CSV table of C-alpha atoms in Angstrom, one decimal:
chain,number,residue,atom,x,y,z
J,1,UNK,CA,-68.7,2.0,57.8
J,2,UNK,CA,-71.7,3.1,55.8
J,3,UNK,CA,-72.8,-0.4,55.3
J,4,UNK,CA,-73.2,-1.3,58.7
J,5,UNK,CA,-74.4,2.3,59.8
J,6,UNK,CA,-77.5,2.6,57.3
J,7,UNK,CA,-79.9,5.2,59.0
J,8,UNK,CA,-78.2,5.1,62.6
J,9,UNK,CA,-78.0,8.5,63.9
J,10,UNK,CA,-74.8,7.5,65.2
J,11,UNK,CA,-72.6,10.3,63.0
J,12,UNK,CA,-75.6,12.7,62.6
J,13,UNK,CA,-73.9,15.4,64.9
J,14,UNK,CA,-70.3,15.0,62.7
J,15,UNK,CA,-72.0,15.2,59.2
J,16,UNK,CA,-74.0,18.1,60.5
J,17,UNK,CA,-70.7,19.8,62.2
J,18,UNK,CA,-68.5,19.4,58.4
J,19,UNK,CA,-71.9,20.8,56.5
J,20,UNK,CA,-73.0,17.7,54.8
J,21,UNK,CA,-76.2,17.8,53.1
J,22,UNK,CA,-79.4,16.3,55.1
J,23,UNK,CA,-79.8,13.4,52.5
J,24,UNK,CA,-80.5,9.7,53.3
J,25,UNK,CA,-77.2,7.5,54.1
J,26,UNK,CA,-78.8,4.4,52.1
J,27,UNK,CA,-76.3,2.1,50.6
J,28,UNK,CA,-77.6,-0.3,48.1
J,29,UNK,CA,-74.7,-2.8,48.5
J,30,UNK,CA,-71.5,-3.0,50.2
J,31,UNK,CA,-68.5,-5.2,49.9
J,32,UNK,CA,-67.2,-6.0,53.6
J,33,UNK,CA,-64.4,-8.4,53.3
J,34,UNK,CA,-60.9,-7.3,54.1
J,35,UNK,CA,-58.5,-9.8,54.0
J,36,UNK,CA,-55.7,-7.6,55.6
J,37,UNK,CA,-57.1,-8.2,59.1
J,38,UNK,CA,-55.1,-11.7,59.6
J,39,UNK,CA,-52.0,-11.1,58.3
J,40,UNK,CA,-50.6,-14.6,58.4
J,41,UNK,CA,-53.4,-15.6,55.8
J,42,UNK,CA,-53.7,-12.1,54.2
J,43,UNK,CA,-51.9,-14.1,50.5
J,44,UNK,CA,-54.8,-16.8,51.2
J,45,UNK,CA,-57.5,-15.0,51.8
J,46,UNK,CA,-56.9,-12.4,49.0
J,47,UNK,CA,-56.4,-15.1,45.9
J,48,UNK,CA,-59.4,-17.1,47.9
J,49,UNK,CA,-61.5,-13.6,47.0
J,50,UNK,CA,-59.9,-12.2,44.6
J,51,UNK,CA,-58.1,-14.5,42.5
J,52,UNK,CA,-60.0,-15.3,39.6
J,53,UNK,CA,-60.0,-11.4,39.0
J,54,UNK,CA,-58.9,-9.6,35.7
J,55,UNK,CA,-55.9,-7.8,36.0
J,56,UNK,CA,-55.4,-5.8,32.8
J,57,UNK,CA,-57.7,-8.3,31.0
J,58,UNK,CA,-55.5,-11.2,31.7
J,59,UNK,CA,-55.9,-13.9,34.6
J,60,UNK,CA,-53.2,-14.1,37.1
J,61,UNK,CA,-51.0,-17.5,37.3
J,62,UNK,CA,-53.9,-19.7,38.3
J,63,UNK,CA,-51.5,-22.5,39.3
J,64,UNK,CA,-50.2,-20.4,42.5
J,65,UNK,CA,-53.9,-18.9,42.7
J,66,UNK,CA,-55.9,-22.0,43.3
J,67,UNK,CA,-53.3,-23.6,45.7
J,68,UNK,CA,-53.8,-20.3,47.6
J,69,UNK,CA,-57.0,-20.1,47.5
J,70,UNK,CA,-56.9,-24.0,48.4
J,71,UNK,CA,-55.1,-23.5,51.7
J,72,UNK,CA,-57.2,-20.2,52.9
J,73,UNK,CA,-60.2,-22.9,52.5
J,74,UNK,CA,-58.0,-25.5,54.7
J,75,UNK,CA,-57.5,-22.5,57.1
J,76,UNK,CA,-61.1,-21.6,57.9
J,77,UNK,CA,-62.3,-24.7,58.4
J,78,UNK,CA,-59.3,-25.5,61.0
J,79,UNK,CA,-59.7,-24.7,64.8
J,80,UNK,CA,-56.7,-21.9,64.5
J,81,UNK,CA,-59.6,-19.5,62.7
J,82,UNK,CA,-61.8,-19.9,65.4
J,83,UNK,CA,-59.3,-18.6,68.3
J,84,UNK,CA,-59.1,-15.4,69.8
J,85,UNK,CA,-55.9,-12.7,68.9
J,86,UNK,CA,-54.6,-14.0,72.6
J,87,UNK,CA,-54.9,-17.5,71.2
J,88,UNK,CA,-57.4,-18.1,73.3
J,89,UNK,CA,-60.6,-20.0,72.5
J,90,UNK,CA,-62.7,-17.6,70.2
C-alpha cells in the first residue's frame, strides 16, 4: 500500500486516530508483484520471479525452474492473460 500511496492524505485520519508520528510516508522502492493473485499460474509466475533465487545458498532444481518460468512467459503473451475474472474480454 505504501508504494502506491506516497504522500496521499488518503490514511492521514487513521495514522493520526492509532498515534502515529507526523513523519513523511516516502518509500524509496517497493516491490509490487504478487504472484498469488492468478492462482492457476501462481507455480509460473513465482519460479518466472523468483526462481533463480538462493535458498539457503543453493539454487533450486533449475531444470523444473526454467520450464516454469518458460510456460508463465507462454502464458502472458497468450490472449487468456488479457481476459477479465468473468472471462470476458479484459
Amino acid at each position: 500500500m505504501m508504494g502506491a500511496s506516497v504522500g496521499s492524505p488518503l490514511f492521514d485520519s487513521y495514522l493520526r486516530e492509532l498515534g502515529a508520528a507526523e513523519a513523511s510516508d516516502a518509500v524509496f522502492a517497493s516491490a509490487v508483484f504478487c504472484p498469488i493473485i492468478d492462482l492457476g499460474n501462481a507455480d509460473k509466475a513465482y519460479e518466472w520471479m523468483f526462481g533463480s533465487a538462493r535458498l539457503n545458498g543453493e539454487l533450486v532444481d533449475q531444470t523444473a525452474s526454467k520450464q516454469l518460468t518458460v510456460q508463465f512467459a507462454e502464458y502472458q503473451a497468450s490472449p487468456s492473460a488479457c481476459m477479465a475474472w468473468d472471462g470476458s474480454a479484459g
